[in-house]
Amino acid sequence: MGYEELVGAVKFDDRGLVSAIAQDAESGEVLMLAYMNRDSLQETLENGIMVYWSRSRQKRWLKGETSGHVQKVREVCIDCDGDALLFKIDQTGGACHKGYVSCFFRKRSGDQWETVGRKIEE
């Protein structure tokens, strides 16, 4: 499936966004969930570096632009409904802005949250 065919297969929501999951290509660890619009998806596919759409800032978000924690695309998959994308990536540094390798660094244990994720090695 070529880039244009993939973009054409995506079912963007009423805000023009699609969910994008970033997964470590080597370990399989889920690193983060973010959103893409048509332009950020096309830029990601053309350049091989993850570009998202920031819902809070309402603008393009090149992952790692300020932190240097870039995500290089190895593979992209689309789900059966066309409304979610999975990117297998090579992560430089950490994915999480709170200093963890993955944004999914907490789990529920009984009635409280437990930190289970790895901090980025400085």
Short mmCIF file of N, CA and C in Angstrom, two decimals:
data_model
loop_
_atom_site.label_atom_id
_atom_site.label_comp_id
_atom_site.label_asym_id
_atom_site.label_seq_id
_atom_site.Cartn_x
_atom_site.Cartn_y
_atom_site.Cartn_z
N MET A 1 0.85 -1.17 0.00
CA MET A 1 0.00 0.00 0.00
C MET A 1 0.90 1.23 0.00
N GLY A 2 0.74 2.08 -1.00
CA GLY A 2 1.51 3.30 -1.08
C GLY A 2 1.01 4.35 -0.11
N TYR A 3 1.80 5.43 0.04
CA TYR A 3 1.44 6.49 0.99
C TYR A 3 0.07 7.08 0.70
N GLU A 4 -0.18 7.42 -0.56
CA GLU A 4 -1.45 8.04 -0.91
C GLU A 4 -2.61 7.09 -0.67
N GLU A 5 -2.39 5.81 -0.96
CA GLU A 5 -3.43 4.81 -0.73
C GLU A 5 -3.71 4.66 0.77
N LEU A 6 -2.65 4.67 1.58
CA LEU A 6 -2.82 4.57 3.03
C LEU A 6 -3.60 5.78 3.55
N VAL A 7 -3.19 6.98 3.17
CA VAL A 7 -3.89 8.19 3.63
C VAL A 7 -5.35 8.14 3.20
N GLY A 8 -5.61 7.65 2.00
CA GLY A 8 -6.98 7.54 1.52
C GLY A 8 -7.80 6.51 2.28
N ALA A 9 -7.16 5.53 2.89
CA ALA A 9 -7.86 4.48 3.65
C ALA A 9 -8.18 4.91 5.07
N VAL A 10 -7.57 5.98 5.54
CA VAL A 10 -7.79 6.44 6.92
C VAL A 10 -9.14 7.13 7.04
N LYS A 11 -9.86 6.79 8.09
CA LYS A 11 -11.13 7.43 8.41
C LYS A 11 -10.87 8.44 9.52
N PHE A 12 -10.67 9.68 9.14
CA PHE A 12 -10.45 10.75 10.11
C PHE A 12 -11.77 11.06 10.81
N ASP A 13 -11.70 11.44 12.10
CA ASP A 13 -12.93 11.75 12.84
C ASP A 13 -13.49 13.11 12.42
N ASP A 14 -14.54 13.55 13.09
CA ASP A 14 -15.20 14.81 12.72
C ASP A 14 -14.32 16.03 12.95
N ARG A 15 -13.22 15.88 13.67
CA ARG A 15 -12.25 16.98 13.85
C ARG A 15 -11.09 16.86 12.88
N GLY A 16 -11.14 15.82 12.02
CA GLY A 16 -10.08 15.62 11.04
C GLY A 16 -8.87 14.91 11.62
N LEU A 17 -9.07 14.14 12.72
CA LEU A 17 -7.96 13.49 13.40
C LEU A 17 -8.10 11.97 13.38
N VAL A 18 -6.97 11.30 13.53
CA VAL A 18 -6.92 9.85 13.67
C VAL A 18 -5.96 9.52 14.81
N SER A 19 -6.30 8.49 15.59
CA SER A 19 -5.42 8.05 16.69
C SER A 19 -4.17 7.40 16.10
N ALA A 20 -3.04 7.71 16.72
CA ALA A 20 -1.76 7.14 16.28
C ALA A 20 -1.03 6.59 17.50
N ILE A 21 -0.79 5.29 17.48
CA ILE A 21 -0.07 4.62 18.56
C ILE A 21 1.38 4.46 18.13
N ALA A 22 2.31 4.84 19.01
CA ALA A 22 3.73 4.65 18.76
C ALA A 22 4.20 3.47 19.61
N GLN A 23 4.79 2.48 18.95
CA GLN A 23 5.26 1.26 19.61
C GLN A 23 6.74 1.07 19.28
N ASP A 24 7.52 0.73 20.30
CA ASP A 24 8.94 0.46 20.08
C ASP A 24 9.09 -0.73 19.14
N ALA A 25 9.79 -0.54 18.04
CA ALA A 25 9.91 -1.59 17.01
C ALA A 25 10.67 -2.81 17.52
N GLU A 26 11.57 -2.63 18.45
CA GLU A 26 12.37 -3.76 18.96
C GLU A 26 11.67 -4.49 20.10
N SER A 27 11.25 -3.75 21.12
CA SER A 27 10.71 -4.39 22.32
C SER A 27 9.21 -4.66 22.25
N GLY A 28 8.50 -3.94 21.39
CA GLY A 28 7.05 -4.06 21.33
C GLY A 28 6.33 -3.22 22.37
N GLU A 29 7.07 -2.50 23.21
CA GLU A 29 6.46 -1.66 24.25
C GLU A 29 5.67 -0.52 23.61
N VAL A 30 4.45 -0.32 24.08
CA VAL A 30 3.65 0.81 23.63
C VAL A 30 4.20 2.05 24.31
N LEU A 31 4.57 3.05 23.50
CA LEU A 31 5.22 4.24 24.04
C LEU A 31 4.26 5.40 24.26
N MET A 32 3.33 5.59 23.35
CA MET A 32 2.42 6.72 23.49
C MET A 32 1.27 6.61 22.51
N LEU A 33 0.26 7.40 22.77
CA LEU A 33 -0.88 7.59 21.89
C LEU A 33 -0.98 9.08 21.65
N ALA A 34 -1.11 9.45 20.39
CA ALA A 34 -1.30 10.85 20.03
C ALA A 34 -2.24 10.89 18.83
N TYR A 35 -2.38 12.04 18.23
CA TYR A 35 -3.30 12.21 17.11
C TYR A 35 -2.58 12.82 15.92
N MET A 36 -3.11 12.51 14.75
CA MET A 36 -2.56 13.06 13.51
C MET A 36 -3.72 13.60 12.68
N ASN A 37 -3.45 14.67 11.95
CA ASN A 37 -4.38 15.11 10.92
C ASN A 37 -3.79 14.66 9.57
N ARG A 38 -4.48 14.95 8.50
CA ARG A 38 -4.02 14.50 7.19
C ARG A 38 -2.61 15.01 6.87
N ASP A 39 -2.35 16.28 7.15
CA ASP A 39 -1.04 16.87 6.84
C ASP A 39 0.08 16.23 7.65
N SER A 40 -0.15 16.02 8.96
CA SER A 40 0.92 15.43 9.78
C SER A 40 1.16 13.97 9.40
N LEU A 41 0.11 13.27 9.00
CA LEU A 41 0.28 11.89 8.54
C LEU A 41 1.08 11.87 7.25
N GLN A 42 0.74 12.72 6.30
CA GLN A 42 1.48 12.76 5.04
C GLN A 42 2.95 13.12 5.27
N GLU A 43 3.20 14.09 6.14
CA GLU A 43 4.59 14.49 6.43
C GLU A 43 5.35 13.34 7.07
N THR A 44 4.71 12.63 8.00
CA THR A 44 5.34 11.48 8.64
C THR A 44 5.70 10.42 7.62
N LEU A 45 4.79 10.10 6.73
CA LEU A 45 5.02 9.07 5.72
C LEU A 45 6.11 9.48 4.73
N GLU A 46 6.15 10.75 4.38
CA GLU A 46 7.15 11.24 3.43
C GLU A 46 8.55 11.30 4.02
N ASN A 47 8.66 11.71 5.30
CA ASN A 47 9.97 11.94 5.91
C ASN A 47 10.44 10.84 6.84
N GLY A 48 9.55 9.96 7.29
CA GLY A 48 9.93 8.87 8.17
C GLY A 48 10.18 9.27 9.61
N ILE A 49 9.75 10.46 9.98
CA ILE A 49 9.88 10.96 11.36
C ILE A 49 8.47 11.31 11.82
N MET A 50 8.13 10.92 13.07
CA MET A 50 6.76 11.12 13.56
C MET A 50 6.43 12.60 13.74
N VAL A 51 5.31 12.98 13.13
CA VAL A 51 4.75 14.32 13.27
C VAL A 51 3.29 14.12 13.66
N TYR A 52 2.87 14.81 14.71
CA TYR A 52 1.52 14.67 15.23
C TYR A 52 0.79 16.00 15.12
N TRP A 53 -0.48 15.98 15.52
CA TRP A 53 -1.27 17.19 15.67
C TRP A 53 -1.56 17.36 17.15
N SER A 54 -1.13 18.47 17.73
CA SER A 54 -1.36 18.75 19.14
C SER A 54 -2.76 19.31 19.31
N ARG A 55 -3.60 18.56 20.00
CA ARG A 55 -4.97 19.03 20.24
C ARG A 55 -4.99 20.19 21.21
N SER A 56 -4.09 20.21 22.19
CA SER A 56 -4.09 21.30 23.18
C SER A 56 -3.55 22.60 22.59
N ARG A 57 -2.54 22.50 21.75
CA ARG A 57 -1.94 23.70 21.15
C ARG A 57 -2.52 24.03 19.78
N GLN A 58 -3.30 23.09 19.22
CA GLN A 58 -3.90 23.27 17.90
C GLN A 58 -2.86 23.60 16.83
N LYS A 59 -1.79 22.78 16.83
CA LYS A 59 -0.75 22.98 15.81
C LYS A 59 0.05 21.71 15.59
N ARG A 60 0.80 21.71 14.52
CA ARG A 60 1.70 20.61 14.16
C ARG A 60 2.69 20.40 15.29
N TRP A 61 3.04 19.12 15.53
CA TRP A 61 3.96 18.77 16.61
C TRP A 61 4.95 17.74 16.08
N LEU A 62 6.14 18.18 15.79
CA LEU A 62 7.22 17.28 15.39
C LEU A 62 7.82 16.69 16.65
N LYS A 63 7.61 15.40 16.86
CA LYS A 63 8.10 14.75 18.09
C LYS A 63 9.61 14.86 18.15
N GLY A 64 10.11 15.43 19.23
CA GLY A 64 11.54 15.57 19.44
C GLY A 64 12.13 16.87 18.95
N GLU A 65 11.30 17.76 18.43
CA GLU A 65 11.80 19.02 17.89
C GLU A 65 12.56 19.84 18.93
N THR A 66 12.06 19.86 20.17
CA THR A 66 12.77 20.60 21.22
C THR A 66 13.57 19.69 22.13
N SER A 67 13.09 18.46 22.36
CA SER A 67 13.76 17.54 23.30
C SER A 67 14.87 16.72 22.65
N GLY A 68 14.80 16.56 21.34
CA GLY A 68 15.74 15.67 20.65
C GLY A 68 15.31 14.21 20.70
N HIS A 69 14.16 13.93 21.32
CA HIS A 69 13.66 12.56 21.46
C HIS A 69 12.81 12.18 20.25
N VAL A 70 13.48 12.03 19.14
CA VAL A 70 12.86 11.80 17.84
C VAL A 70 12.37 10.36 17.71
N GLN A 71 11.30 10.20 16.93
CA GLN A 71 10.75 8.87 16.63
C GLN A 71 10.89 8.62 15.13
N LYS A 72 11.70 7.62 14.78
CA LYS A 72 11.89 7.25 13.37
C LYS A 72 11.00 6.07 13.03
N VAL A 73 10.24 6.21 11.97
CA VAL A 73 9.27 5.19 11.57
C VAL A 73 9.96 4.01 10.90
N ARG A 74 9.61 2.83 11.36
CA ARG A 74 10.05 1.59 10.71
C ARG A 74 8.92 0.95 9.92
N GLU A 75 7.72 1.04 10.49
CA GLU A 75 6.58 0.36 9.88
C GLU A 75 5.30 1.07 10.31
N VAL A 76 4.30 1.05 9.44
CA VAL A 76 3.00 1.61 9.79
C VAL A 76 1.92 0.59 9.45
N CYS A 77 0.96 0.46 10.37
CA CYS A 77 -0.17 -0.45 10.19
C CYS A 77 -1.45 0.35 10.41
N ILE A 78 -2.51 -0.07 9.72
CA ILE A 78 -3.82 0.55 9.89
C ILE A 78 -4.77 -0.52 10.41
N ASP A 79 -5.67 -0.15 11.31
CA ASP A 79 -6.59 -1.14 11.86
C ASP A 79 -7.70 -1.47 10.87
N CYS A 80 -8.50 -2.46 11.22
CA CYS A 80 -9.53 -2.98 10.32
C CYS A 80 -10.59 -1.95 9.94
N ASP A 81 -10.85 -0.98 10.81
CA ASP A 81 -11.85 0.04 10.52
C ASP A 81 -11.26 1.29 9.87
N GLY A 82 -9.93 1.37 9.83
CA GLY A 82 -9.28 2.53 9.24
C GLY A 82 -9.26 3.76 10.14
N ASP A 83 -9.62 3.58 11.42
CA ASP A 83 -9.69 4.75 12.31
C ASP A 83 -8.61 4.77 13.39
N ALA A 84 -7.58 3.96 13.22
CA ALA A 84 -6.43 3.99 14.14
C ALA A 84 -5.20 3.51 13.39
N LEU A 85 -4.07 4.11 13.71
CA LEU A 85 -2.79 3.76 13.10
C LEU A 85 -1.83 3.29 14.17
N LEU A 86 -1.00 2.33 13.81
CA LEU A 86 0.05 1.83 14.69
C LEU A 86 1.38 2.03 13.98
N PHE A 87 2.27 2.79 14.61
CA PHE A 87 3.60 3.04 14.06
C PHE A 87 4.62 2.29 14.89
N LYS A 88 5.40 1.44 14.25
CA LYS A 88 6.52 0.79 14.91
C LYS A 88 7.72 1.68 14.64
N ILE A 89 8.32 2.12 15.73
CA ILE A 89 9.32 3.19 15.62
C ILE A 89 10.62 2.85 16.35
N ASP A 90 11.65 3.60 16.00
CA ASP A 90 12.90 3.64 16.77
C ASP A 90 12.86 4.95 17.54
N GLN A 91 12.85 4.85 18.86
CA GLN A 91 12.74 6.01 19.74
C GLN A 91 14.13 6.44 20.22
N THR A 92 14.44 7.72 20.05
CA THR A 92 15.62 8.30 20.65
C THR A 92 15.19 8.93 21.97
N GLY A 93 15.86 8.58 23.07
CA GLY A 93 15.45 9.11 24.38
C GLY A 93 14.13 8.50 24.78
N GLY A 94 13.29 9.29 25.40
CA GLY A 94 12.00 8.80 25.86
C GLY A 94 10.85 9.40 25.10
N ALA A 95 9.72 8.72 25.14
CA ALA A 95 8.52 9.22 24.47
C ALA A 95 7.74 10.18 25.36
N CYS A 96 7.85 10.02 26.67
CA CYS A 96 7.02 10.77 27.61
C CYS A 96 7.67 12.09 28.04
N HIS A 97 6.89 13.15 28.04
CA HIS A 97 7.40 14.46 28.45
C HIS A 97 7.65 14.54 29.95
N LYS A 98 7.25 13.52 30.71
CA LYS A 98 7.48 13.49 32.17
C LYS A 98 8.76 12.75 32.52
N GLY A 99 9.58 12.40 31.51
CA GLY A 99 10.87 11.80 31.77
C GLY A 99 10.90 10.29 31.75
N TYR A 100 9.86 9.66 31.26
CA TYR A 100 9.80 8.20 31.18
C TYR A 100 9.95 7.73 29.74
N VAL A 101 10.39 6.50 29.60
CA VAL A 101 10.53 5.91 28.27
C VAL A 101 9.18 5.85 27.58
N SER A 102 8.14 5.44 28.31
CA SER A 102 6.78 5.32 27.79
C SER A 102 5.84 6.22 28.56
N CYS A 103 4.82 6.72 27.90
CA CYS A 103 3.78 7.50 28.58
C CYS A 103 2.94 6.61 29.51
N PHE A 104 3.00 5.30 29.30
CA PHE A 104 2.23 4.36 30.11
C PHE A 104 3.10 3.83 31.25
N PHE A 105 3.52 4.74 32.12
CA PHE A 105 4.44 4.38 33.20
C PHE A 105 3.75 4.13 34.54
N ARG A 106 2.41 4.22 34.57
CA ARG A 106 1.66 3.98 35.81
C ARG A 106 0.65 2.86 35.60
N LYS A 107 0.42 2.08 36.66
CA LYS A 107 -0.65 1.08 36.61
C LYS A 107 -1.41 1.13 37.92
N ARG A 108 -2.64 0.71 37.83
CA ARG A 108 -3.50 0.69 39.02
C ARG A 108 -3.19 -0.55 39.82
N SER A 109 -2.90 -0.37 41.10
CA SER A 109 -2.61 -1.47 42.01
C SER A 109 -3.50 -1.28 43.23
N GLY A 110 -4.56 -2.08 43.31
CA GLY A 110 -5.53 -1.90 44.40
C GLY A 110 -6.25 -0.59 44.24
N ASP A 111 -6.14 0.28 45.25
CA ASP A 111 -6.83 1.57 45.18
C ASP A 111 -5.88 2.73 44.90
N GLN A 112 -4.67 2.43 44.42
CA GLN A 112 -3.74 3.51 44.12
C GLN A 112 -2.94 3.22 42.85
N TRP A 113 -2.30 4.27 42.37
CA TRP A 113 -1.46 4.16 41.18
C TRP A 113 -0.04 3.83 41.59
N GLU A 114 0.59 2.97 40.83
CA GLU A 114 1.96 2.55 41.08
C GLU A 114 2.80 2.91 39.85
N THR A 115 3.97 3.49 40.08
CA THR A 115 4.88 3.81 38.98
C THR A 115 5.65 2.55 38.61
N VAL A 116 5.52 2.16 37.36
CA VAL A 116 6.18 0.93 36.89
C VAL A 116 7.12 1.18 35.72
N GLY A 117 7.07 2.36 35.17
CA GLY A 117 7.87 2.65 33.98
C GLY A 117 9.31 3.01 34.29
N ARG A 118 10.10 2.96 33.24
CA ARG A 118 11.52 3.30 33.35
C ARG A 118 11.73 4.77 33.03
N LYS A 119 12.53 5.42 33.85
CA LYS A 119 12.94 6.80 33.59
C LYS A 119 13.97 6.81 32.46
N ILE A 120 14.01 7.91 31.75
CA ILE A 120 15.00 8.09 30.69
C ILE A 120 16.36 8.22 31.37
N GLU A 121 17.31 7.48 30.86
CA GLU A 121 18.67 7.60 31.40
C GLU A 121 19.28 8.89 30.92
N GLU A 122 19.72 9.68 31.86
CA GLU A 122 20.31 10.99 31.54
C GLU A 122 21.74 10.88 31.10
#
